Each structure stands twice: as C-alpha cells, then as structure tokens.
CSV table of C-alpha atoms in Angstrom, one decimal:
chain,number,residue,atom,x,y,z
A,7,UNK,CA,48.8,78.9,82.7
A,8,UNK,CA,46.4,79.0,79.7
A,9,UNK,CA,46.9,76.3,77.2
A,10,UNK,CA,47.4,77.1,73.5
A,11,UNK,CA,45.1,74.5,71.9
A,12,UNK,CA,46.5,74.9,68.4
A,13,UNK,CA,50.1,74.4,69.6
A,14,UNK,CA,49.1,71.3,71.6
A,15,UNK,CA,47.5,69.7,68.5
A,16,UNK,CA,50.5,70.7,66.4
A,17,UNK,CA,52.7,68.8,68.8
A,18,UNK,CA,50.3,65.9,68.9
A,19,UNK,CA,50.3,65.8,65.1
A,20,UNK,CA,54.1,65.7,64.9
A,21,UNK,CA,54.3,62.9,67.5
A,22,UNK,CA,51.7,60.9,65.6
A,23,UNK,CA,53.7,61.4,62.4
A,24,UNK,CA,56.9,60.3,64.1
A,25,UNK,CA,55.2,57.3,65.6
A,26,UNK,CA,53.6,56.1,62.3
A,27,UNK,CA,56.9,56.7,60.5
A,28,UNK,CA,58.8,54.6,63.0
A,29,UNK,CA,56.4,51.7,62.5
A,30,UNK,CA,55.9,51.9,58.8
A,31,UNK,CA,59.5,52.9,58.0
A,32,UNK,CA,58.0,54.9,55.1
A,33,UNK,CA,57.5,58.7,55.4
A,34,UNK,CA,54.8,58.8,52.7
A,35,UNK,CA,52.8,56.0,54.3
A,36,UNK,CA,53.1,57.8,57.7
A,37,UNK,CA,51.8,61.0,56.2
A,38,UNK,CA,48.9,59.1,54.7
A,39,UNK,CA,48.0,57.7,58.1
A,40,UNK,CA,48.1,61.2,59.7
A,41,UNK,CA,45.9,62.6,56.9
A,42,UNK,CA,43.4,59.8,57.4
A,43,UNK,CA,43.3,60.5,61.1
A,44,UNK,CA,42.5,64.2,60.6
A,45,UNK,CA,40.0,63.5,57.8
A,46,UNK,CA,38.1,61.1,60.2
A,47,UNK,CA,38.2,63.8,62.9
A,48,UNK,CA,36.8,66.4,60.4
A,49,UNK,CA,33.9,64.1,59.5
A,50,UNK,CA,33.3,63.6,63.2
A,51,UNK,CA,32.5,67.3,63.6
A,52,UNK,CA,36.1,68.4,64.3
A,53,UNK,CA,36.5,66.0,67.3
A,54,UNK,CA,39.6,63.9,67.8
A,55,UNK,CA,38.5,60.6,69.4
A,56,UNK,CA,41.2,58.4,70.8
A,57,UNK,CA,39.3,55.3,69.6
A,58,UNK,CA,39.3,56.6,66.0
A,59,UNK,CA,43.0,57.4,66.1
A,60,UNK,CA,44.0,54.0,67.5
A,61,UNK,CA,41.7,52.2,65.1
A,62,UNK,CA,43.3,54.0,62.1
A,63,UNK,CA,46.8,53.2,63.2
A,64,UNK,CA,45.9,49.6,63.9
A,65,UNK,CA,44.2,49.3,60.4
A,66,UNK,CA,47.1,51.0,58.6
A,67,UNK,CA,50.0,49.2,60.3
A,68,UNK,CA,48.6,45.8,61.0
A,69,UNK,CA,49.0,44.2,57.5
A,70,UNK,CA,52.3,45.8,56.6
A,71,UNK,CA,54.3,45.2,59.8
A,72,UNK,CA,52.4,43.1,62.3
A,73,UNK,CA,55.5,41.4,63.6
A,74,UNK,CA,57.2,44.8,64.4
A,75,UNK,CA,54.1,46.0,66.1
A,76,UNK,CA,53.7,42.9,68.2
A,77,UNK,CA,57.4,43.0,69.2
A,78,UNK,CA,57.3,46.6,70.3
A,79,UNK,CA,53.8,46.4,71.8
A,80,UNK,CA,53.1,50.1,71.3
A,81,UNK,CA,49.4,49.8,70.4
A,82,UNK,CA,46.8,48.1,72.6
A,83,UNK,CA,45.6,46.0,69.6
A,84,UNK,CA,43.8,42.8,69.6
A,85,UNK,CA,45.7,39.6,68.8
A,86,UNK,CA,43.0,38.3,66.4
A,87,UNK,CA,43.2,40.0,62.9
A,88,UNK,CA,40.2,42.1,62.2
A,89,UNK,CA,39.0,42.3,65.8
A,90,UNK,CA,37.8,45.7,66.9
A,91,UNK,CA,40.3,47.8,68.9
A,92,UNK,CA,39.0,48.7,72.3
A,93,UNK,CA,40.4,51.9,73.8
A,94,UNK,CA,38.4,53.0,76.8
A,95,UNK,CA,40.3,56.3,77.6
A,96,UNK,CA,40.1,59.3,75.4
A,97,UNK,CA,43.8,59.1,74.6
A,98,UNK,CA,46.4,57.6,72.3
A,99,UNK,CA,49.5,55.8,73.5
A,100,UNK,CA,52.6,57.0,71.7
A,101,UNK,CA,55.8,55.3,72.8
A,102,UNK,CA,54.6,54.9,76.4
A,103,UNK,CA,53.5,58.5,76.5
A,104,UNK,CA,49.8,59.4,76.8
A,105,UNK,CA,48.7,62.3,74.8
A,106,UNK,CA,45.2,63.5,75.9
A,107,UNK,CA,43.0,64.8,73.1
A,108,UNK,CA,39.8,66.4,74.3
A,109,UNK,CA,36.4,66.4,72.6
A,110,UNK,CA,36.2,70.2,72.9
A,111,UNK,CA,34.5,71.8,70.0
A,112,UNK,CA,37.3,74.3,69.9
A,113,UNK,CA,39.1,72.0,67.5
A,114,UNK,CA,36.4,72.5,65.0
A,115,UNK,CA,37.2,76.2,64.9
A,116,UNK,CA,40.8,75.8,64.1
A,117,UNK,CA,42.4,75.3,60.7
A,118,UNK,CA,43.9,72.0,61.7
A,119,UNK,CA,42.0,69.9,59.1
A,120,UNK,CA,43.1,72.2,56.3
A,121,UNK,CA,46.8,71.8,57.2
A,122,UNK,CA,46.4,68.1,57.9
A,123,UNK,CA,45.4,67.2,54.4
A,124,UNK,CA,47.0,70.1,52.5
A,125,UNK,CA,49.2,67.7,50.8
A,126,UNK,CA,46.2,65.7,49.5
A,127,UNK,CA,44.7,69.0,48.3
A,128,UNK,CA,47.8,69.7,46.3
A,129,UNK,CA,47.5,66.3,44.6
A,130,UNK,CA,44.1,67.2,43.2
A,131,UNK,CA,45.8,69.7,40.9
A,132,UNK,CA,49.3,68.3,40.6
A,133,UNK,CA,50.2,65.2,38.5
A,134,UNK,CA,53.8,64.1,38.2
A,135,UNK,CA,53.2,62.6,34.8
A,136,UNK,CA,52.1,65.9,33.2
A,137,UNK,CA,54.4,67.6,30.7
A,138,UNK,CA,56.4,70.6,32.0
A,139,UNK,CA,54.2,73.2,30.3
A,140,UNK,CA,51.0,71.9,31.9
A,141,UNK,CA,52.7,71.6,35.2
A,142,UNK,CA,53.9,75.2,34.9
A,143,UNK,CA,50.4,76.4,34.1
A,144,UNK,CA,48.9,74.6,37.1
A,145,UNK,CA,51.6,75.9,39.4
A,146,UNK,CA,50.8,79.4,38.4
A,147,UNK,CA,47.1,78.9,38.9
A,148,UNK,CA,47.6,77.2,42.3
A,149,UNK,CA,48.9,80.5,43.7
A,150,UNK,CA,45.7,82.3,42.9
A,151,UNK,CA,42.9,82.7,45.5
A,152,UNK,CA,40.2,81.1,43.3
A,153,UNK,CA,42.2,77.9,43.0
A,154,UNK,CA,43.0,77.7,46.7
A,155,UNK,CA,39.2,78.0,47.4
A,156,UNK,CA,38.4,75.5,44.7
A,157,UNK,CA,40.8,72.9,46.1
A,158,UNK,CA,39.4,73.3,49.6
A,159,UNK,CA,35.9,72.8,48.3
A,160,UNK,CA,36.9,69.7,46.3
A,161,UNK,CA,38.7,68.2,49.3
A,162,UNK,CA,35.6,68.5,51.5
A,163,UNK,CA,33.4,67.0,48.8
A,164,UNK,CA,35.7,64.2,47.7
A,165,UNK,CA,35.9,63.1,51.4
A,166,UNK,CA,32.2,63.4,52.2
A,167,UNK,CA,30.2,62.9,48.9
A,168,UNK,CA,30.5,61.1,45.6
A,169,UNK,CA,32.3,63.2,43.0
A,170,UNK,CA,33.2,62.3,39.4
A,171,UNK,CA,35.7,61.6,38.0
A,172,UNK,CA,38.0,60.0,40.5
A,173,UNK,CA,40.3,62.6,41.9
A,174,UNK,CA,43.3,60.9,40.2
A,175,UNK,CA,41.7,61.5,36.8
A,176,UNK,CA,40.7,65.2,37.1
A,177,UNK,CA,43.7,66.1,35.0
A,178,UNK,CA,43.4,63.2,32.6
A,179,UNK,CA,42.9,65.4,29.5
A,180,UNK,CA,46.2,67.2,30.2
A,181,UNK,CA,47.9,64.0,31.1
A,182,UNK,CA,47.1,62.1,27.9
A,183,UNK,CA,47.6,65.1,25.6
A,184,UNK,CA,50.9,67.0,26.2
A,185,UNK,CA,50.8,70.8,25.6
A,186,UNK,CA,53.1,70.8,22.5
A,187,UNK,CA,51.1,68.0,20.9
A,188,UNK,CA,47.7,69.7,21.0
A,189,UNK,CA,46.3,70.1,17.4
A,190,UNK,CA,42.6,69.8,18.1
A,191,UNK,CA,40.5,70.9,21.1
A,192,UNK,CA,37.0,69.5,21.6
A,193,UNK,CA,35.3,71.5,24.3
A,194,UNK,CA,32.7,69.9,26.6
A,195,UNK,CA,30.8,71.2,29.5
A,196,UNK,CA,31.1,69.0,32.6
A,197,UNK,CA,31.8,65.3,33.3
A,198,UNK,CA,29.1,62.6,33.1
A,199,UNK,CA,27.5,62.4,36.5
A,200,UNK,CA,26.7,58.6,36.6
A,201,UNK,CA,28.8,55.9,38.2
A,202,UNK,CA,31.7,54.5,36.2
A,203,UNK,CA,31.3,56.9,33.3
A,204,UNK,CA,33.5,60.0,33.6
A,205,UNK,CA,37.3,59.5,33.4
A,206,UNK,CA,38.6,63.0,32.7
A,207,UNK,CA,38.0,63.3,28.9
A,208,UNK,CA,35.1,65.3,27.5
A,209,UNK,CA,32.4,63.3,25.9
A,210,UNK,CA,34.4,60.1,26.5
A,211,UNK,CA,33.0,57.2,28.6
A,212,UNK,CA,34.8,54.2,30.0
A,213,UNK,CA,34.2,51.1,27.9
A,214,UNK,CA,31.5,48.8,29.2
A,215,UNK,CA,29.0,51.6,29.8
A,216,UNK,CA,26.0,52.4,27.8
A,217,UNK,CA,26.8,55.0,25.2
A,218,UNK,CA,25.4,58.4,26.2
A,219,UNK,CA,23.0,60.0,23.7
A,220,UNK,CA,25.4,62.9,22.8
A,221,UNK,CA,28.2,60.4,22.1
A,222,UNK,CA,25.9,58.3,20.0
A,223,UNK,CA,25.2,61.3,17.8
A,224,UNK,CA,28.9,62.1,17.6
A,225,UNK,CA,29.5,58.6,16.3
A,226,UNK,CA,26.6,58.9,13.8
A,227,UNK,CA,28.1,62.1,12.4
A,228,UNK,CA,31.6,60.5,12.4
A,229,UNK,CA,30.2,57.7,10.3
A,230,UNK,CA,28.3,59.9,7.9
A,231,UNK,CA,31.2,62.3,7.6
A,232,UNK,CA,34.1,59.9,7.0
A,233,UNK,CA,32.2,56.8,5.8
A,234,UNK,CA,33.6,54.7,8.7
A,235,UNK,CA,31.8,52.2,10.8
A,236,UNK,CA,30.2,53.5,14.0
A,237,UNK,CA,32.4,52.7,17.0
A,238,UNK,CA,31.3,50.2,19.6
A,239,UNK,CA,33.9,51.4,22.2
A,240,UNK,CA,33.2,54.6,24.0
A,241,UNK,CA,36.6,55.5,25.4
A,242,UNK,CA,38.0,58.3,23.3
A,243,UNK,CA,41.6,58.0,24.6
A,244,UNK,CA,42.9,57.0,21.1
A,245,UNK,CA,41.9,60.5,19.9
A,246,UNK,CA,43.5,62.2,22.9
A,247,UNK,CA,46.8,60.3,22.3
A,248,UNK,CA,46.9,61.8,18.8
A,249,UNK,CA,46.7,65.4,20.0
A,250,UNK,CA,43.0,65.9,20.5
A,251,UNK,CA,42.5,67.7,23.8
A,252,UNK,CA,39.2,66.5,25.2
A,253,UNK,CA,38.6,69.3,27.7
A,254,UNK,CA,35.5,70.0,29.8
A,255,UNK,CA,35.1,73.6,31.0
A,256,UNK,CA,34.2,72.2,34.4
A,257,UNK,CA,36.3,69.3,35.5
A,258,UNK,CA,34.3,67.7,38.3
A,259,UNK,CA,30.7,67.1,39.2
A,260,UNK,CA,28.6,65.7,42.1
A,261,UNK,CA,27.0,62.3,41.4
A,262,UNK,CA,23.5,62.8,39.9
A,263,UNK,CA,23.8,66.5,39.8
A,264,UNK,CA,24.9,68.0,36.4
A,265,UNK,CA,26.6,71.3,36.5
A,266,UNK,CA,26.8,71.1,40.3
A,267,UNK,CA,30.5,72.4,40.2
A,268,UNK,CA,29.9,74.9,37.5
A,269,UNK,CA,30.6,77.9,39.6
A,270,UNK,CA,33.4,76.7,41.8
A,271,UNK,CA,36.2,78.2,39.7
A,272,UNK,CA,36.9,75.5,37.1
A,273,UNK,CA,35.9,77.8,34.3
A,274,UNK,CA,38.7,80.3,35.3
A,275,UNK,CA,41.2,77.5,35.1
A,276,UNK,CA,40.1,76.0,31.8
A,277,UNK,CA,39.9,79.6,30.3
A,278,UNK,CA,43.6,79.9,31.2
A,279,UNK,CA,44.2,76.6,29.3
A,280,UNK,CA,42.5,78.0,26.2
A,281,UNK,CA,44.4,81.2,26.4
A,282,UNK,CA,47.7,79.4,26.7
A,283,UNK,CA,46.9,77.3,23.6
A,284,UNK,CA,45.9,80.3,21.7
A,285,UNK,CA,49.0,82.3,22.6
A,286,UNK,CA,51.7,79.7,22.4
A,287,UNK,CA,50.5,77.4,19.6
A,288,UNK,CA,49.5,77.8,16.0
A,289,UNK,CA,47.1,76.0,13.6
A,290,UNK,CA,45.0,74.4,16.3
A,291,UNK,CA,41.4,73.3,15.4
A,292,UNK,CA,38.9,74.3,18.1
A,293,UNK,CA,35.6,72.3,17.8
A,294,UNK,CA,32.9,74.2,19.7
A,295,UNK,CA,29.6,72.4,20.0
A,296,UNK,CA,26.7,74.4,21.5
A,297,UNK,CA,26.4,77.8,22.9
A,298,UNK,CA,28.3,77.1,26.1
A,299,UNK,CA,31.4,76.1,24.3
A,300,UNK,CA,31.0,78.9,21.8
A,301,UNK,CA,31.3,81.5,24.6
A,302,UNK,CA,35.0,80.7,24.6
A,303,UNK,CA,35.5,82.0,21.1
A,304,UNK,CA,36.7,85.3,22.7
A,305,UNK,CA,39.9,83.5,23.7
A,306,UNK,CA,40.7,82.2,20.2
A,307,UNK,CA,42.4,84.1,17.5
A,308,UNK,CA,40.8,83.1,14.2
A,309,UNK,CA,43.8,84.3,12.3
A,310,UNK,CA,46.0,81.7,13.9
A,311,UNK,CA,43.6,78.8,14.4
A,312,UNK,CA,40.5,77.2,12.8
A,313,UNK,CA,37.2,77.4,14.7
A,314,UNK,CA,34.5,74.8,13.8
A,315,UNK,CA,31.2,75.4,15.5
A,316,UNK,CA,27.7,74.0,15.4
A,317,UNK,CA,24.8,73.1,17.7
A,318,UNK,CA,25.5,70.6,20.4
A,319,UNK,CA,25.3,66.8,19.6
A,320,UNK,CA,22.6,66.4,22.3
A,321,UNK,CA,19.3,64.8,21.0
A,322,UNK,CA,17.6,68.1,21.8
A,323,UNK,CA,19.7,70.1,19.3
A,324,UNK,CA,21.6,67.7,17.0
A,325,UNK,CA,19.1,68.0,14.2
A,326,UNK,CA,19.4,71.8,14.2
A,327,UNK,CA,22.9,71.9,12.8
A,328,UNK,CA,25.1,69.3,14.3
A,329,UNK,CA,24.2,66.5,11.8
A,330,UNK,CA,25.9,67.3,8.5
A,331,UNK,CA,28.4,69.8,9.9
A,332,UNK,CA,31.3,67.4,9.0
A,333,UNK,CA,33.6,68.5,11.8
A,334,UNK,CA,36.0,65.5,11.4
A,335,UNK,CA,36.7,65.9,7.7
A,336,UNK,CA,37.0,69.7,8.1
A,337,UNK,CA,39.5,69.2,10.8
A,338,UNK,CA,41.7,66.9,8.8
A,339,UNK,CA,41.5,69.0,5.7
A,340,UNK,CA,42.8,72.0,7.7
A,341,UNK,CA,45.6,70.0,9.4
A,342,UNK,CA,46.8,68.6,6.1
A,343,UNK,CA,46.8,72.1,4.6
A,344,UNK,CA,49.2,73.1,7.3
A,345,UNK,CA,51.4,70.0,6.9
A,346,UNK,CA,50.2,68.6,10.2
A,347,UNK,CA,49.4,64.9,10.5
A,348,UNK,CA,45.6,64.4,10.4
A,349,UNK,CA,43.7,62.6,13.1
A,350,UNK,CA,42.7,58.9,12.7
A,351,UNK,CA,39.2,59.2,14.0
A,352,UNK,CA,38.4,55.6,13.5
A,353,UNK,CA,37.6,53.8,16.8
A,354,UNK,CA,36.9,50.1,17.4
C-alpha cells in the first residue's frame, strides 16, 4: 500500500502537539513548541530530524516542568541541565510509541511548514490591543491574496534574516493611535534599517540612539516654528498618543537594506488605511513630506481635510522648502479652527 506522506506528517504533528500539551499543561505553549519544531525543519531544507525534534522538546519543557518529565521518563534527556540530548535513531519517542520521520526531500515539497506556523503568521497582522476599527480593517485585508502572500514572505524573512521593526511592533502606529482619535497623519516611507532604531512609528527612533539626520531637521523646524527647545529624546510616542498617526507606507525593512520591502504589498495596506481615514473621519491634517508621501494625495479629499506638503526633511532636500514651512503651527491653527484640541509638540 502506498503511503500518503502528507497524512503521515499530519498525524505526527497532532501527536507531537498532544504530547507537548500533556507535558506543559498549556495549549498555547504546546502550539509554540510545535511551531518551533516545524520552523527548524524548514530552515533545515524541509527535513525533519529526530534530533532536532527531541532537542526542541527538551529545551522547551526542561525549565518549566523538569519534575514531571523525570517522573514520566518520556524523553531520553540528559540528567545534567544543559547537556546535549543524544538521539541516535531518526525518530522521536512519544508516549512509548516510535514515530519514524524520514529525511526524504518530499517533505520540502509539501505545504506543511505553511500550516505549521500559520498561527504565527496571523500574529504578524493581528494585535489584540488594537481598537475595533483597526482590527476590522486588518481582518478585511487579511482575506485578500496580496496580504496572504505578504505574510508568507514576512514569516520566511523574520525566521531567517534580520528584519525591522520587531514583529511585535509592526502595527505599533495603529496600536498607539486608535482610529477615532486620529487628527494628524505624518506619512513616512519605510522604517529605519539599523539595529535598535525602528519601533513602528514613522520618523521615530527609540531613545538612546543617535538622532537620524531627517529627525534632526524635523526638530530644528519644530524649534524655529514654535519657539520651543530642540528635543533630546527621539521617541515620538508622545505625539502618537495625542492622535498623531506616525505611519510609514512600508511597515518593515531588511537590516541594512532601505526600501527592501517596498514592493511586497505594504503600500496596498497603508493605502487602505489612508482611504479609511479620509472616508470615515473629518478635519484630519495630513502632513506629506517629499514626493513619495505626496503621491498619496489622491486618497485625500481636500474639502474635508487639510493637506500640508513640503520637501522631505532629509539633508538632501530640507533647504529646498522644508525649513520654514511651519507644519506644526499650521496644524494647530487648523485644529483650533475646528474646535479640536491642538497637539502639544514639545518633547523632552
């Protein structure tokens, strides 16, 4: 009788999940173990190595429930913490049952990896602490082919390369600024591509990093425009918490490779965000610096909103129209004219 490889691995996956669940007594932790197993297999060219599987289970279960594992003696683990697990056969022992997993390259041709960490893929675009309207927008986009392809690409790259920002902060702009509180949109291009900089807000950098040149120029214009001192902190979260949506048109980037994710599909998603703001809100100020951001004017109704545009604050263009453009005072003047609380732009 010919074996159905996909069915065998499906059964194996379920046994592995039941086993991890019984040891950890926590379904979420068990699912995380299984995802790690399949990710390791994916990075190993699609091969499922019994040594990898046992090592993962040993690593994930040892610290949390060593007494239970020793008592049940299900895994052939070492008695000394941190000692390498030695499994000579190409198999994994599950409740005294040996499930053989071959090294055949046929596994690489199946969609097993995609199913195995589908849940993690969903987490890239789903944050429980987003407001209902942002969640609804994301749920709609998640059904579209471009977003499904985007998530698969991101999963592969987050698990094999360095990508910024951390995957938990991809939606930071939407998380910090709820939909109904948006009163200003500052549109950026893509995240900073150096370590420890990007954290999901356009132009913003985590405190403790060197201030990027564009942000330095933004602070210079802020000081000249409002007569305030130039900030020393680079984290713009205080603006975001006041209703300033700091949105990049592309939400991720490979380390050291600016615009590397520019054509993955993020622009479609962020265009939908701009359309939703334009259609459902009124009297929003859109600050568009540079030609890239100004291409989005087609999504904004000037009869409902204020559009402020100038050259980009980059050192290459700031002297050609950004300096002296007074975007901060213009924004507050407009908001006050609509009886909307102005933004306190002062940072520490």
